[in-house]
Short mmCIF file of C-alpha atoms in Angstrom, two decimals:
data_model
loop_
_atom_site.label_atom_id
_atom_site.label_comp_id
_atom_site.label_asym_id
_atom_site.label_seq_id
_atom_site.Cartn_x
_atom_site.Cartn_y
_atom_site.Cartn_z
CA UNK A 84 22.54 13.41 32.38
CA UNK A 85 23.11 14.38 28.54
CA UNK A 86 22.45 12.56 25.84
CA UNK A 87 25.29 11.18 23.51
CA UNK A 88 24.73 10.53 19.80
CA UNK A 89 26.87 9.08 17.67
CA UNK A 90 26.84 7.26 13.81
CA UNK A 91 26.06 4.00 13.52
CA UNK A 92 29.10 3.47 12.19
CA UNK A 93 30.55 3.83 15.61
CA UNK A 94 28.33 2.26 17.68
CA UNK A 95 30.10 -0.52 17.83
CA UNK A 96 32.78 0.98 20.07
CA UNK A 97 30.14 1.58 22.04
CA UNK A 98 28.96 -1.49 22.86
CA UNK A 99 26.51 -1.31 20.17
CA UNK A 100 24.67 1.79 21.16
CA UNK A 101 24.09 4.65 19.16
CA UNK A 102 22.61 7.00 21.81
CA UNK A 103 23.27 7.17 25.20
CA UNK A 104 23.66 8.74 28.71
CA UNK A 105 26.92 10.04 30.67
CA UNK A 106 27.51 12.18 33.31
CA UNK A 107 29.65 16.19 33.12
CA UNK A 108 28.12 19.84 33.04
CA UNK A 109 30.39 20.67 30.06
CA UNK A 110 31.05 18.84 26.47
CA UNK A 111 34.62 18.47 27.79
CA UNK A 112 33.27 16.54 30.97
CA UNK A 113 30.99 14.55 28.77
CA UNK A 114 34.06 13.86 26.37
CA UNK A 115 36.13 12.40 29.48
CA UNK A 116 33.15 10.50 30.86
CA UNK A 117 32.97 8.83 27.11
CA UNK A 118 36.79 8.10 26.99
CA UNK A 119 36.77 6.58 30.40
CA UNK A 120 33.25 4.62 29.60
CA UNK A 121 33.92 3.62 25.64
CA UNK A 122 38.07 3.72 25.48
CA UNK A 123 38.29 2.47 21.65
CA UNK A 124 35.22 5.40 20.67
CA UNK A 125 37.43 7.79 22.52
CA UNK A 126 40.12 6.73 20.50
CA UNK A 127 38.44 7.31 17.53
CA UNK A 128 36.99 10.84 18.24
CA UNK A 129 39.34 11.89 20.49
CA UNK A 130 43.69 13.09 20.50
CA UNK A 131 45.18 11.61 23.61
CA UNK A 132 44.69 15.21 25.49
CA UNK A 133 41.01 14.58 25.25
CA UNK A 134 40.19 17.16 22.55
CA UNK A 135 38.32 16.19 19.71
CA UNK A 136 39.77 14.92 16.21
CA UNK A 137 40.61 17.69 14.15
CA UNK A 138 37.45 16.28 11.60
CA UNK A 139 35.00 15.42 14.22
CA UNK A 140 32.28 18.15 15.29
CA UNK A 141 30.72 18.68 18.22
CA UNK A 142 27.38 19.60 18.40
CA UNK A 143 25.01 20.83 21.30
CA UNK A 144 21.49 20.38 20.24
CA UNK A 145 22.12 22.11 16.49
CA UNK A 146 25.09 23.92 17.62
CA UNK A 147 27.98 23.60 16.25
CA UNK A 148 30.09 24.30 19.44
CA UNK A 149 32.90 26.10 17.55
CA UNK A 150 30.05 28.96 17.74
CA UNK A 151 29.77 28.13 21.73
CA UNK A 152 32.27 28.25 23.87
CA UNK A 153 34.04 25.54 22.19
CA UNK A 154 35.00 22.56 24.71
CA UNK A 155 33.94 24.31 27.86
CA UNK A 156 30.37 24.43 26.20
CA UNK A 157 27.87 23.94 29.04
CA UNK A 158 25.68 21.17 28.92
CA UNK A 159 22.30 20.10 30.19
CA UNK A 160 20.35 17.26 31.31
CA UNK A 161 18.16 18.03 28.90
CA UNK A 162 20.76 18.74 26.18
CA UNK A 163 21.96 16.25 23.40
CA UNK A 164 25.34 16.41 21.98
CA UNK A 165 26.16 14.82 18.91
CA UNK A 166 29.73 13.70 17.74
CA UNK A 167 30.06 13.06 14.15
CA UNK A 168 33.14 13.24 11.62
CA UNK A 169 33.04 14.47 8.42
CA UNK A 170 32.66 11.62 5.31
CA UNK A 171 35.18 12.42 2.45
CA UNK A 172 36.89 10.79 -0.33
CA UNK A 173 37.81 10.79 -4.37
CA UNK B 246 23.86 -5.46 1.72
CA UNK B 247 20.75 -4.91 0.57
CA UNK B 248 19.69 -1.99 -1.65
CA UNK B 249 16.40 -0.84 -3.24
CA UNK B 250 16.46 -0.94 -7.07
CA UNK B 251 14.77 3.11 -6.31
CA UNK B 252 17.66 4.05 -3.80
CA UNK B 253 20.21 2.59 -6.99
CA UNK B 254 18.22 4.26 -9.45
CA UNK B 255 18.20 7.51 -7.36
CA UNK B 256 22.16 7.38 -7.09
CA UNK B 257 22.76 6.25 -11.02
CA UNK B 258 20.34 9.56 -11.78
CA UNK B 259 22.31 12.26 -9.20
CA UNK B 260 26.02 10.37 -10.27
CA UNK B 261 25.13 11.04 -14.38
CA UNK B 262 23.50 14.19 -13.68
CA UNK B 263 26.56 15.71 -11.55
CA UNK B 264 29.08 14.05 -14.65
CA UNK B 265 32.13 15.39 -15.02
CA UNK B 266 32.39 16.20 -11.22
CA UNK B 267 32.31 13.45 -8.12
CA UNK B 268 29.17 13.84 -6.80
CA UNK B 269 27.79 12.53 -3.61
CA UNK B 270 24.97 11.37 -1.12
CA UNK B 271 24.14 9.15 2.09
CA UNK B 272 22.69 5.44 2.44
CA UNK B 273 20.00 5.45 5.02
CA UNK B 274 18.35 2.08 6.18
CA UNK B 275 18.09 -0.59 8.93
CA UNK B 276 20.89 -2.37 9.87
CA UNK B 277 19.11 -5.99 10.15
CA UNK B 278 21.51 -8.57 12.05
CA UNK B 279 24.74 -6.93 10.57
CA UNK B 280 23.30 -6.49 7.55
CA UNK B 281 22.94 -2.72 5.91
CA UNK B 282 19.86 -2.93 4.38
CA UNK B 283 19.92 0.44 1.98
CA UNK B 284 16.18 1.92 1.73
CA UNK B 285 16.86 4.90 0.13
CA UNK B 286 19.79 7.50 -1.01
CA UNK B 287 20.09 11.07 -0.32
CA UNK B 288 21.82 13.20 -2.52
CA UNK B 289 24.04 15.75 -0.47
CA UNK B 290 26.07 18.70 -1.93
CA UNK B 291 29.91 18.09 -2.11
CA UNK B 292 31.50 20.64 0.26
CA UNK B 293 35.10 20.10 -0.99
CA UNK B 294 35.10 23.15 -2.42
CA UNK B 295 32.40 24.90 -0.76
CA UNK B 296 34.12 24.62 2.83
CA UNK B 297 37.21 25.06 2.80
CA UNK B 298 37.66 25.12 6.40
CA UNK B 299 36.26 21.67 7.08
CA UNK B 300 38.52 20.03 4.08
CA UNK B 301 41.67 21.59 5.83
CA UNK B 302 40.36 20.08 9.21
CA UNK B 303 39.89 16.73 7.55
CA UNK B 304 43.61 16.91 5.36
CA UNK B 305 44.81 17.77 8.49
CA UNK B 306 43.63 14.61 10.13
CA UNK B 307 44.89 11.82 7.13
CA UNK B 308 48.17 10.30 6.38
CA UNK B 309 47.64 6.89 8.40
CA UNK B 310 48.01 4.66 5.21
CA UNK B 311 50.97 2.98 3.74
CA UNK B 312 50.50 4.83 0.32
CA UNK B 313 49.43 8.01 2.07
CA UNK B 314 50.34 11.39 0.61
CA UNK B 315 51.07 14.40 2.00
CA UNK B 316 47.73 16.84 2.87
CA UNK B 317 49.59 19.29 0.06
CA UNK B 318 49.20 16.19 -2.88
CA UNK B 319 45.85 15.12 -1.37
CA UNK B 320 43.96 18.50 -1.94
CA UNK B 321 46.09 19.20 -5.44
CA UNK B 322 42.15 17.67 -7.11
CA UNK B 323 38.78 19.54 -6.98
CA UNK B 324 35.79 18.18 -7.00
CA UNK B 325 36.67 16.22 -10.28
CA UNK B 326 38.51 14.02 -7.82
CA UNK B 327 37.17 14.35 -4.45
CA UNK B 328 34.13 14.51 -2.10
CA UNK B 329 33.74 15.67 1.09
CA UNK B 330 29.91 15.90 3.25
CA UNK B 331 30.39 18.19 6.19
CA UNK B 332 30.01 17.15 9.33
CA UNK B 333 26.81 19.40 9.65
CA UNK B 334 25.22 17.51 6.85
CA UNK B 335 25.75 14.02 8.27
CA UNK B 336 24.33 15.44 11.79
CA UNK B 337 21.04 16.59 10.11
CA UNK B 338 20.54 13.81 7.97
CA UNK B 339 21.36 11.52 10.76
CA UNK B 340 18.91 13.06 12.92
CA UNK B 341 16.10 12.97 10.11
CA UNK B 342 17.15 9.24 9.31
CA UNK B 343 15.98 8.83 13.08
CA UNK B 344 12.72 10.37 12.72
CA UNK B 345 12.13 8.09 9.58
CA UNK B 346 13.24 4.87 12.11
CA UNK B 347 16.01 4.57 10.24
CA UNK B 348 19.95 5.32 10.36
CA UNK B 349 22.72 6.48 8.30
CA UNK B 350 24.70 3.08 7.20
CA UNK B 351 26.95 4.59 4.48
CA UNK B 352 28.02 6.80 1.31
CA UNK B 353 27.97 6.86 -2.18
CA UNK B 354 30.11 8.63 -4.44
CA UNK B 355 31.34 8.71 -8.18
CA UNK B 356 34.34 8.11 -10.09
CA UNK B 357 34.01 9.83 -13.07
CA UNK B 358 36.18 8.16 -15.82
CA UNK B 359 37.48 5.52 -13.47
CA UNK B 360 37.01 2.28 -12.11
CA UNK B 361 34.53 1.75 -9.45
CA UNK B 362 37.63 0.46 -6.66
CA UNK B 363 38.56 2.41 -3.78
CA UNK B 364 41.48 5.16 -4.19
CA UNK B 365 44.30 5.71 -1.48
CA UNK B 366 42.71 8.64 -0.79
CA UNK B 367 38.89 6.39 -0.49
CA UNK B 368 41.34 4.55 2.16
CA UNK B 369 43.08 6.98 3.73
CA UNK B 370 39.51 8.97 4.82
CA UNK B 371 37.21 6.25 5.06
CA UNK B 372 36.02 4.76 8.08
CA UNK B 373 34.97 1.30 9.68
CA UNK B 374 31.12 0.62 9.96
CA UNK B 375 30.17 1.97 7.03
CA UNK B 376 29.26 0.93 3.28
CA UNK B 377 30.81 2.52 0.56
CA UNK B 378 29.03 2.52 -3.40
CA UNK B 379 31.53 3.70 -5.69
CA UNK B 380 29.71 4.35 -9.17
CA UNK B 381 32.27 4.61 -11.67
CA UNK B 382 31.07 7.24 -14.79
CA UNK B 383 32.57 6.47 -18.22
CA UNK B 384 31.48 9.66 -20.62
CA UNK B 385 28.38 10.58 -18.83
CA UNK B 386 26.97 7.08 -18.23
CA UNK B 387 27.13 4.93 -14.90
CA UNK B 388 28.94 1.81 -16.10
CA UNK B 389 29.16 0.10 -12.59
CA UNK B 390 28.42 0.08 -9.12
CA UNK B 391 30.19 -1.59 -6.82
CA UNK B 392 30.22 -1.49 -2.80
CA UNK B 393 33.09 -1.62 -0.43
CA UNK B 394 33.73 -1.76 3.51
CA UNK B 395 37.02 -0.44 5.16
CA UNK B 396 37.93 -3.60 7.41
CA UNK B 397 38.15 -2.46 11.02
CA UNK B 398 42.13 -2.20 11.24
CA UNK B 399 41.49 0.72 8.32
CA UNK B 400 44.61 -1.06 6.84
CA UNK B 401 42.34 -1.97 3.88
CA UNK B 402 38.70 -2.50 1.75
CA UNK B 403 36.59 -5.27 1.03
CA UNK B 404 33.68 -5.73 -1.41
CA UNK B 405 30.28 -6.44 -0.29
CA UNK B 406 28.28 -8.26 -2.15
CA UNK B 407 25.10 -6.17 -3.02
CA UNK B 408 21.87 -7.78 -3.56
CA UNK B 409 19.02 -5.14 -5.11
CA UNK B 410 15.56 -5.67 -3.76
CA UNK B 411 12.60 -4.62 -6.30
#
């Protein structure tokens, strides 16, 4: 299955882990399996149609997957995606 | 939270050095039992100016606050008001916090002529889990430091006391 990283920050949606496992072939199936398996990290990353917060990026490996195929980005068992939102403030 | 005198010596340094602009970086440690202990600070360039696309995602995404302003009034500053690290910046230095055995527990940022307290717009894009070191600037000097965490309704900030390990 792919690998899920997220910021520490979060991890404590996710019952305290930081990197783990869940099942889908594409970043949108992965996204699902994480909404259905960690509800409040979903509902920080995610809009209730399952898409991701306009200011959280999706990456496959290093790629950015705006410069994929976007949500239907394939993913591997040997792939890592990373969700992380941008830090601002002033 | 804990901090290294270094990692607060390596933020008073990048925050007098970027003076009269906001400057900012990330706080990389070990979270011990709850507590962010702060090893070391990494100065990162401020991409609210330098992507615009990724500060119009982000305005796009505020305005959850009771004080909140409209994305319009929000982005009327530059980067003598505002920060922004880019999403690609946090993934990098997250992954090279890992291979350090470490993780990313927070940001710092400045305040140049202004108090070291949290703004509405601090509030308004902040989020839970993390540790936030305002340094406030008064004519080119650091004259405090002071560290905040966004309580986990978002609703509002609370000071951590910071302890500095030699």
């Amino acid at each position: 299955m792919p690998r899920v990283e997220i910021p520490p920050g979060l991890a404590t949606f996710a019952g305290g882990q930081q990197e783990f496992e869940l099942p889908g072939a594409t970043v949108q199936e992965v996204l699902r399996a994480l909404n259905e398996q960690f509800p409040e990290l979903g509902s920080h990353l995610l809009r209730p149609d399952g898409s991701l917060r306009s200011y959280v990026n999706a990456y496959v490996n290093d790629a950015d997957i705006r410069s994929l195929a976007q949500l239907p980005t394939p993913v591997a068992s040997s792939d890592t995606l990373t969700l992380v939102p941008s830090i601002a403030g002033g | 939270m804990t901090i290294t005198r270094e990692a607060l010596e390596t933020i008073r340094a990048h925050a007098e050095r970027g003076y009269p602009f906001e400057i900012c970086g990330l706080l990389v440690g070990k979270l011990v039992e709850d507590e962010r202990r702060i090893h070391e600070a990494w100065p990162i360039e401020n991409a609210w100016e330098a992507d615009p696309e990724e500060r119009a995602r982000l305005l796009a995404s505020l305005g959850k606050g009771p004080d909140s302003k409209s994305a319009e009034e929000w982005d009327a500053y530059g980067e003598g008001r505002r920060f922004l690290v880019s999403p690609r910046d946090v993934m990098l230095a997250m992954k090279r916090a890992r291979s350090l055995q470490m993780d990313l527990l927070g940001v710092y940022h400045t305040h140049p002529n202004h108090p070291a307290i949290p703004s509405g717009f601090d509030r308004d894009a902040a989020s839970p889990g993390w540790s936030y070191i305002i340094a406030s600037v008064i004519d080119g000097k650091v004259a405090a430091c002071r560290s905040w965490e966004l309580e986990e309704t978002g609703k509002q900030f609370l000071e951590e006391e910071v302890r500095i390990l030699d």
